[in-house]
């Protein structure tokens, strides 16, 4: 006899696949597709851009996740409210035919104005995990010369792609994760996860980083203080199959249109932010330049804008300079607009964090001052 606990576990484990089967039998999938296209006509806008929500670091049965690549992209398209999505399966398991299958599945569900997909892989080394998105090829952390972080860096530098530091601190068992950012920074590395799965900012942003005696700088700020120009990201790192429904947290991209080319341009420009609330819109401009920009040192005006389609109240806005809090505004506002002026110096970077009444937060990518 099969234990009841085993039956319950398997039902929970495969509930999204059971849902797909039931909807297919009932003929409801077509109506759901029409609903997705209708629901996604009107977008949140802020700072002159549309706001698109999704995640880029997820897994299928190509590595250690549930569902084929087709199943996974299908589920994200049909059953989530995300605007964009990517797989980033562990490099150790990927075979060339599976890499091709990931592209076929991604391309099938990439629909301009409705849903944008990418393909990626996760370099899964014992010195850290890195998501590489939108590359034509993949590499393995077990094959020379990409078996070191420096080797991966060299590979990324000559490849058309963007890369993200994943769940910083988690793989630092030998005290050398990402070799603690001592390599020459690469402009292909555009972000770092500040949340991962159900682990929120409390683990991956509010931390003491790798280095002692640096005024408790986080992993994120330790990297940016060393010249890496990293934006604020996060991803479900979903292995369960319920993509977009596992959490309410999102990576939010500011772009003109929902197309692969527009979102990729925004990723390369670090025009994105990390949010614990999937309906929170955020803009941070310095001298008219949106988050992620690299600008010359000068005296600039800035503007912070935030809103939420669920009419949630914002209570705190904080601005950070080089990892230290520069200013804080205590407010009770549905729509936030804060302006001011800052004197910048070469090598500085600035970002903002907003907090809502329910405790949800969002962190912008920085605006960087040329060194």
mmCIF file of N, CA and C in Angstrom, residues 95-194:
data_model
loop_
_atom_site.group_PDB
_atom_site.id
_atom_site.type_symbol
_atom_site.label_atom_id
_atom_site.label_comp_id
_atom_site.label_asym_id
_atom_site.label_seq_id
_atom_site.Cartn_x
_atom_site.Cartn_y
_atom_site.Cartn_z
ATOM 1 N N UNK A 95 22.941 18.941 -22.139
ATOM 2 C CA UNK A 95 23.480 18.318 -23.347
ATOM 3 C C UNK A 95 23.151 19.222 -24.540
ATOM 4 N N UNK A 96 23.938 19.151 -25.617
ATOM 5 C CA UNK A 96 23.669 20.017 -26.774
ATOM 6 C C UNK A 96 22.233 19.936 -27.283
ATOM 7 N N UNK A 97 21.663 18.729 -27.318
ATOM 8 C CA UNK A 97 20.286 18.592 -27.808
ATOM 9 C C UNK A 97 19.300 19.274 -26.865
ATOM 10 N N UNK A 98 19.595 19.258 -25.567
ATOM 11 C CA UNK A 98 18.719 19.911 -24.597
ATOM 12 C C UNK A 98 18.844 21.435 -24.692
ATOM 13 N N UNK A 99 20.039 21.898 -24.951
ATOM 14 C CA UNK A 99 20.238 23.333 -25.162
ATOM 15 C C UNK A 99 19.407 23.816 -26.349
ATOM 16 N N UNK A 100 19.387 23.006 -27.401
ATOM 17 C CA UNK A 100 18.564 23.334 -28.568
ATOM 18 C C UNK A 100 17.080 23.302 -28.222
ATOM 19 N N UNK A 101 16.676 22.315 -27.418
ATOM 20 C CA UNK A 101 15.269 22.204 -27.025
ATOM 21 C C UNK A 101 14.832 23.406 -26.190
ATOM 22 N N UNK A 102 15.722 23.919 -25.371
ATOM 23 C CA UNK A 102 15.416 25.116 -24.582
ATOM 24 C C UNK A 102 15.149 26.311 -25.497
ATOM 25 N N UNK A 103 15.923 26.435 -26.546
ATOM 26 C CA UNK A 103 15.722 27.548 -27.488
ATOM 27 C C UNK A 103 14.411 27.390 -28.244
ATOM 28 N N UNK A 104 14.124 26.167 -28.690
ATOM 29 C CA UNK A 104 12.877 25.924 -29.425
ATOM 30 C C UNK A 104 11.676 26.290 -28.559
ATOM 31 N N UNK A 105 11.707 25.867 -27.290
ATOM 32 C CA UNK A 105 10.594 26.163 -26.387
ATOM 33 C C UNK A 105 10.486 27.660 -26.112
ATOM 34 N N UNK A 106 11.626 28.303 -25.874
ATOM 35 C CA UNK A 106 11.605 29.747 -25.612
ATOM 36 C C UNK A 106 11.043 30.506 -26.804
ATOM 37 N N UNK A 107 11.477 30.142 -27.997
ATOM 38 C CA UNK A 107 11.010 30.844 -29.197
ATOM 39 C C UNK A 107 9.517 30.623 -29.440
ATOM 40 N N UNK A 108 9.022 29.434 -29.097
ATOM 41 C CA UNK A 108 7.607 29.138 -29.334
ATOM 42 C C UNK A 108 6.691 30.064 -28.542
ATOM 43 N N UNK A 109 7.100 30.401 -27.320
ATOM 44 C CA UNK A 109 6.222 31.198 -26.459
ATOM 45 C C UNK A 109 6.638 32.665 -26.374
ATOM 46 N N UNK A 110 7.573 33.069 -27.212
ATOM 47 C CA UNK A 110 7.965 34.479 -27.280
ATOM 48 C C UNK A 110 7.015 35.205 -28.225
ATOM 49 N N UNK A 111 6.168 36.067 -27.682
ATOM 50 C CA UNK A 111 5.136 36.738 -28.477
ATOM 51 C C UNK A 111 5.201 38.236 -28.193
ATOM 52 N N UNK A 112 5.607 39.004 -29.192
ATOM 53 C CA UNK A 112 5.770 40.448 -29.030
ATOM 54 C C UNK A 112 4.506 41.082 -28.465
ATOM 55 N N UNK A 113 4.689 41.902 -27.440
ATOM 56 C CA UNK A 113 3.571 42.606 -26.830
ATOM 57 C C UNK A 113 2.770 41.790 -25.852
ATOM 58 N N UNK A 114 3.068 40.493 -25.742
ATOM 59 C CA UNK A 114 2.301 39.607 -24.868
ATOM 60 C C UNK A 114 3.195 38.934 -23.837
ATOM 61 N N UNK A 115 4.277 38.321 -24.285
ATOM 62 C CA UNK A 115 5.135 37.546 -23.389
ATOM 63 C C UNK A 115 6.511 37.436 -24.030
ATOM 64 N N UNK A 116 7.553 37.745 -23.261
ATOM 65 C CA UNK A 116 8.922 37.708 -23.772
ATOM 66 C C UNK A 116 9.713 36.616 -23.073
ATOM 67 N N UNK A 117 10.440 35.839 -23.851
ATOM 68 C CA UNK A 117 11.232 34.744 -23.296
ATOM 69 C C UNK A 117 12.700 34.899 -23.663
ATOM 70 N N UNK A 118 13.535 34.340 -22.801
ATOM 71 C CA UNK A 118 14.961 34.211 -23.059
ATOM 72 C C UNK A 118 15.372 32.777 -22.751
ATOM 73 N N UNK A 119 16.581 32.433 -23.149
ATOM 74 C CA UNK A 119 17.187 31.154 -22.769
ATOM 75 C C UNK A 119 18.501 31.461 -22.064
ATOM 76 N N UNK A 120 18.813 30.685 -21.032
ATOM 77 C CA UNK A 120 20.068 30.896 -20.328
ATOM 78 C C UNK A 120 20.547 29.628 -19.663
ATOM 79 N N UNK A 121 21.668 29.741 -18.967
ATOM 80 C CA UNK A 121 22.187 28.625 -18.180
ATOM 81 C C UNK A 121 22.790 29.172 -16.898
ATOM 82 N N UNK A 122 22.923 28.301 -15.911
ATOM 83 C CA UNK A 122 23.518 28.693 -14.639
ATOM 84 C C UNK A 122 24.865 28.002 -14.478
ATOM 85 N N UNK A 123 25.918 28.788 -14.530
ATOM 86 C CA UNK A 123 27.270 28.298 -14.237
ATOM 87 C C UNK A 123 27.289 27.963 -12.755
ATOM 88 N N UNK A 124 27.404 26.666 -12.423
ATOM 89 C CA UNK A 124 27.133 26.192 -11.060
ATOM 90 C C UNK A 124 28.393 25.629 -10.424
ATOM 91 N N UNK A 125 29.316 26.511 -10.138
ATOM 92 C CA UNK A 125 30.634 26.152 -9.634
ATOM 93 C C UNK A 125 30.662 26.148 -8.110
ATOM 94 N N UNK A 126 31.724 25.564 -7.540
ATOM 95 C CA UNK A 126 31.888 25.623 -6.094
ATOM 96 C C UNK A 126 32.453 26.965 -5.644
ATOM 97 N N UNK A 127 32.654 27.904 -6.592
ATOM 98 C CA UNK A 127 33.030 29.271 -6.218
ATOM 99 C C UNK A 127 31.908 30.248 -6.589
ATOM 100 N N UNK A 128 30.689 29.735 -6.668
ATOM 101 C CA UNK A 128 29.546 30.599 -6.907
ATOM 102 C C UNK A 128 28.751 30.215 -8.135
ATOM 103 N N UNK A 129 27.502 30.661 -8.169
ATOM 104 C CA UNK A 129 26.604 30.407 -9.293
ATOM 105 C C UNK A 129 26.323 31.714 -10.027
ATOM 106 N N UNK A 130 26.336 31.632 -11.355
ATOM 107 C CA UNK A 130 26.119 32.799 -12.209
ATOM 108 C C UNK A 130 25.095 32.435 -13.276
ATOM 109 N N UNK A 131 24.059 33.253 -13.444
ATOM 110 C CA UNK A 131 23.101 33.068 -14.536
ATOM 111 C C UNK A 131 23.586 33.846 -15.752
ATOM 112 N N UNK A 132 23.714 33.149 -16.874
ATOM 113 C CA UNK A 132 24.106 33.767 -18.138
ATOM 114 C C UNK A 132 22.896 33.703 -19.065
ATOM 115 N N UNK A 133 22.416 34.844 -19.506
ATOM 116 C CA UNK A 133 21.163 34.938 -20.249
ATOM 117 C C UNK A 133 21.417 35.445 -21.664
ATOM 118 N N UNK A 134 20.741 34.796 -22.629
ATOM 119 C CA UNK A 134 20.700 35.231 -24.029
ATOM 120 C C UNK A 134 21.993 34.956 -24.788
ATOM 121 N N UNK A 135 22.756 33.973 -24.359
ATOM 122 C CA UNK A 135 23.951 33.569 -25.112
ATOM 123 C C UNK A 135 23.572 32.501 -26.134
ATOM 124 N N UNK A 136 24.298 32.453 -27.238
ATOM 125 C CA UNK A 136 24.057 31.425 -28.252
ATOM 126 C C UNK A 136 24.596 30.069 -27.809
ATOM 127 N N UNK A 137 25.662 30.070 -27.034
ATOM 128 C CA UNK A 137 26.278 28.837 -26.555
ATOM 129 C C UNK A 137 26.248 28.819 -25.033
ATOM 130 N N UNK A 138 26.701 27.702 -24.465
ATOM 131 C CA UNK A 138 26.854 27.611 -23.020
ATOM 132 C C UNK A 138 28.230 27.032 -22.721
ATOM 133 N N UNK A 139 28.676 27.179 -21.506
ATOM 134 C CA UNK A 139 29.946 26.587 -21.088
ATOM 135 C C UNK A 139 29.719 25.818 -19.797
ATOM 136 N N UNK A 140 30.711 25.043 -19.377
ATOM 137 C CA UNK A 140 30.585 24.196 -18.194
ATOM 138 C C UNK A 140 31.646 24.552 -17.164
ATOM 139 N N UNK A 141 31.221 24.599 -15.918
ATOM 140 C CA UNK A 141 32.156 24.886 -14.831
ATOM 141 C C UNK A 141 33.090 23.715 -14.557
ATOM 142 N N UNK A 142 32.876 22.583 -15.227
ATOM 143 C CA UNK A 142 33.743 21.415 -15.040
ATOM 144 C C UNK A 142 34.761 21.267 -16.159
ATOM 145 N N UNK A 143 34.722 22.155 -17.142
ATOM 146 C CA UNK A 143 35.634 22.049 -18.287
ATOM 147 C C UNK A 143 36.546 23.269 -18.335
ATOM 148 N N UNK A 144 37.833 23.014 -18.483
ATOM 149 C CA UNK A 144 38.774 24.133 -18.619
ATOM 150 C C UNK A 144 38.540 24.871 -19.934
ATOM 151 N N UNK A 145 38.775 26.153 -19.993
ATOM 152 C CA UNK A 145 39.253 27.031 -18.913
ATOM 153 C C UNK A 145 38.137 27.678 -18.104
ATOM 154 N N UNK A 146 36.870 27.294 -18.353
ATOM 155 C CA UNK A 146 35.750 27.950 -17.658
ATOM 156 C C UNK A 146 35.453 27.320 -16.305
ATOM 157 N N UNK A 147 36.408 26.548 -15.763
ATOM 158 C CA UNK A 147 36.204 25.920 -14.462
ATOM 159 C C UNK A 147 36.637 26.823 -13.310
ATOM 160 N N UNK A 148 37.055 28.047 -13.610
ATOM 161 C CA UNK A 148 37.350 29.045 -12.584
ATOM 162 C C UNK A 148 36.503 30.281 -12.857
ATOM 163 N N UNK A 149 36.346 31.110 -11.836
ATOM 164 C CA UNK A 149 35.563 32.323 -12.060
ATOM 165 C C UNK A 149 36.238 33.225 -13.088
ATOM 166 N N UNK A 150 37.562 33.306 -13.046
ATOM 167 C CA UNK A 150 38.277 34.105 -14.042
ATOM 168 C C UNK A 150 38.053 33.550 -15.440
ATOM 169 N N UNK A 151 38.035 32.219 -15.556
ATOM 170 C CA UNK A 151 37.775 31.595 -16.851
ATOM 171 C C UNK A 151 36.382 31.898 -17.360
ATOM 172 N N UNK A 152 35.388 31.838 -16.463
ATOM 173 C CA UNK A 152 34.024 32.207 -16.861
ATOM 174 C C UNK A 152 33.980 33.664 -17.301
ATOM 175 N N UNK A 153 34.650 34.517 -16.556
ATOM 176 C CA UNK A 153 34.671 35.937 -16.876
ATOM 177 C C UNK A 153 35.223 36.171 -18.280
ATOM 178 N N UNK A 154 36.289 35.478 -18.615
ATOM 179 C CA UNK A 154 36.868 35.614 -19.958
ATOM 180 C C UNK A 154 35.885 35.137 -21.025
ATOM 181 N N UNK A 155 35.175 34.043 -20.741
ATOM 182 C CA UNK A 155 34.189 33.508 -21.689
ATOM 183 C C UNK A 155 33.046 34.506 -21.879
ATOM 184 N N UNK A 156 32.536 35.036 -20.778
ATOM 185 C CA UNK A 156 31.433 35.997 -20.840
ATOM 186 C C UNK A 156 31.848 37.253 -21.603
ATOM 187 N N UNK A 157 33.077 37.704 -21.388
ATOM 188 C CA UNK A 157 33.535 38.949 -22.018
ATOM 189 C C UNK A 157 33.565 38.872 -23.541
ATOM 190 N N UNK A 158 33.714 37.678 -24.089
ATOM 191 C CA UNK A 158 33.756 37.544 -25.548
ATOM 192 C C UNK A 158 32.457 36.972 -26.117
ATOM 193 N N UNK A 159 31.408 36.941 -25.291
ATOM 194 C CA UNK A 159 30.123 36.359 -25.681
ATOM 195 C C UNK A 159 29.028 37.417 -25.600
ATOM 196 N N UNK A 160 28.108 37.401 -26.544
ATOM 197 C CA UNK A 160 26.939 38.285 -26.470
ATOM 198 C C UNK A 160 25.979 37.713 -25.436
ATOM 199 N N UNK A 161 25.851 38.394 -24.290
ATOM 200 C CA UNK A 161 25.030 37.883 -23.194
ATOM 201 C C UNK A 161 24.970 38.936 -22.098
ATOM 202 N N UNK A 162 24.160 38.667 -21.095
ATOM 203 C CA UNK A 162 24.233 39.378 -19.825
ATOM 204 C C UNK A 162 24.358 38.329 -18.731
ATOM 205 N N UNK A 163 24.989 38.709 -17.614
ATOM 206 C CA UNK A 163 25.239 37.754 -16.537
ATOM 207 C C UNK A 163 24.852 38.364 -15.195
ATOM 208 N N UNK A 164 24.451 37.480 -14.274
ATOM 209 C CA UNK A 164 23.990 37.896 -12.951
ATOM 210 C C UNK A 164 24.635 37.022 -11.882
ATOM 211 N N UNK A 165 25.074 37.636 -10.783
ATOM 212 C CA UNK A 165 25.532 36.885 -9.618
ATOM 213 C C UNK A 165 24.302 36.333 -8.897
ATOM 214 N N UNK A 166 24.264 35.016 -8.707
ATOM 215 C CA UNK A 166 23.114 34.376 -8.068
ATOM 216 C C UNK A 166 23.357 34.133 -6.580
ATOM 217 N N UNK A 167 22.279 34.257 -5.804
ATOM 218 C CA UNK A 167 22.247 33.986 -4.357
ATOM 219 C C UNK A 167 23.627 34.128 -3.694
ATOM 220 N N UNK A 168 24.160 35.361 -3.621
ATOM 221 C CA UNK A 168 25.502 35.577 -3.071
ATOM 222 C C UNK A 168 25.617 35.100 -1.626
ATOM 223 N N UNK A 169 26.755 34.510 -1.315
ATOM 224 C CA UNK A 169 27.007 34.008 0.027
ATOM 225 C C UNK A 169 26.645 32.556 0.224
ATOM 226 N N UNK A 170 25.758 32.026 -0.605
ATOM 227 C CA UNK A 170 25.268 30.662 -0.392
ATOM 228 C C UNK A 170 26.316 29.603 -0.674
ATOM 229 N N UNK A 171 27.210 29.868 -1.639
ATOM 230 C CA UNK A 171 28.214 28.878 -2.028
ATOM 231 C C UNK A 171 29.606 29.230 -1.494
ATOM 232 N N UNK A 172 29.669 30.077 -0.482
ATOM 233 C CA UNK A 172 30.972 30.567 -0.004
ATOM 234 C C UNK A 172 31.591 29.631 1.028
ATOM 235 N N UNK A 173 31.539 28.336 0.777
ATOM 236 C CA UNK A 173 32.036 27.368 1.756
ATOM 237 C C UNK A 173 33.550 27.426 1.899
ATOM 238 N N UNK A 174 34.258 27.829 0.859
ATOM 239 C CA UNK A 174 35.723 27.906 0.910
ATOM 240 C C UNK A 174 36.223 29.343 1.004
ATOM 241 N N UNK A 175 35.315 30.261 1.341
ATOM 242 C CA UNK A 175 35.667 31.669 1.504
ATOM 243 C C UNK A 175 36.278 32.265 0.238
ATOM 244 N N UNK A 176 35.778 31.851 -0.916
ATOM 245 C CA UNK A 176 36.298 32.426 -2.171
ATOM 246 C C UNK A 176 35.209 32.578 -3.232
ATOM 247 N N UNK A 177 33.952 32.702 -2.802
ATOM 248 C CA UNK A 177 32.855 32.829 -3.759
ATOM 249 C C UNK A 177 33.066 34.054 -4.645
ATOM 250 N N UNK A 178 32.908 33.833 -5.955
ATOM 251 C CA UNK A 178 33.161 34.875 -6.961
ATOM 252 C C UNK A 178 34.539 35.514 -6.759
ATOM 253 N N UNK A 179 35.416 34.758 -6.053
ATOM 254 C CA UNK A 179 36.733 35.282 -5.657
ATOM 255 C C UNK A 179 36.614 36.699 -5.093
ATOM 256 N N UNK A 180 35.465 36.900 -4.447
ATOM 257 C CA UNK A 180 35.158 38.154 -3.746
ATOM 258 C C UNK A 180 35.436 39.394 -4.591
ATOM 259 N N UNK A 181 35.121 39.289 -5.887
ATOM 260 C CA UNK A 181 35.079 40.463 -6.778
ATOM 261 C C UNK A 181 36.441 41.118 -7.022
ATOM 262 N N UNK A 182 37.515 40.326 -6.992
ATOM 263 C CA UNK A 182 38.850 40.908 -7.201
ATOM 264 C C UNK A 182 39.256 40.947 -8.671
ATOM 265 N N UNK A 183 38.535 40.237 -9.551
ATOM 266 C CA UNK A 183 38.833 40.304 -10.983
ATOM 267 C C UNK A 183 38.452 41.673 -11.546
ATOM 268 N N UNK A 184 39.016 41.989 -12.707
ATOM 269 C CA UNK A 184 38.627 43.220 -13.395
ATOM 270 C C UNK A 184 37.143 43.154 -13.730
ATOM 271 N N UNK A 185 36.352 44.132 -13.310
ATOM 272 C CA UNK A 185 34.906 44.078 -13.550
ATOM 273 C C UNK A 185 34.565 43.984 -15.034
ATOM 274 N N UNK A 186 33.487 43.261 -15.313
ATOM 275 C CA UNK A 186 33.001 43.080 -16.681
ATOM 276 C C UNK A 186 31.669 43.786 -16.850
ATOM 277 N N UNK A 187 31.515 44.503 -17.969
ATOM 278 C CA UNK A 187 30.229 45.161 -18.211
ATOM 279 C C UNK A 187 29.151 44.174 -18.640
ATOM 280 N N UNK A 188 29.525 42.903 -18.877
ATOM 281 C CA UNK A 188 28.519 41.879 -19.176
ATOM 282 C C UNK A 188 27.779 41.452 -17.903
ATOM 283 N N UNK A 189 28.417 41.627 -16.747
ATOM 284 C CA UNK A 189 27.755 41.347 -15.472
ATOM 285 C C UNK A 189 26.936 42.570 -15.095
ATOM 286 N N UNK A 190 25.620 42.427 -15.132
ATOM 287 C CA UNK A 190 24.742 43.589 -14.969
ATOM 288 C C UNK A 190 23.929 43.565 -13.680
ATOM 289 N N UNK A 191 23.959 42.469 -12.917
ATOM 290 C CA UNK A 191 23.114 42.444 -11.738
ATOM 291 C C UNK A 191 23.498 41.393 -10.726
ATOM 292 N N UNK A 192 22.877 41.504 -9.555
ATOM 293 C CA UNK A 192 23.032 40.533 -8.469
ATOM 294 C C UNK A 192 21.672 40.290 -7.834
ATOM 295 N N UNK A 193 21.394 39.027 -7.526
ATOM 296 C CA UNK A 193 20.137 38.695 -6.857
ATOM 297 C C UNK A 193 20.128 39.244 -5.433
ATOM 298 N N UNK A 194 19.098 40.011 -5.119
ATOM 299 C CA UNK A 194 18.881 40.499 -3.759
ATOM 300 C C UNK A 194 17.774 39.713 -3.066
#
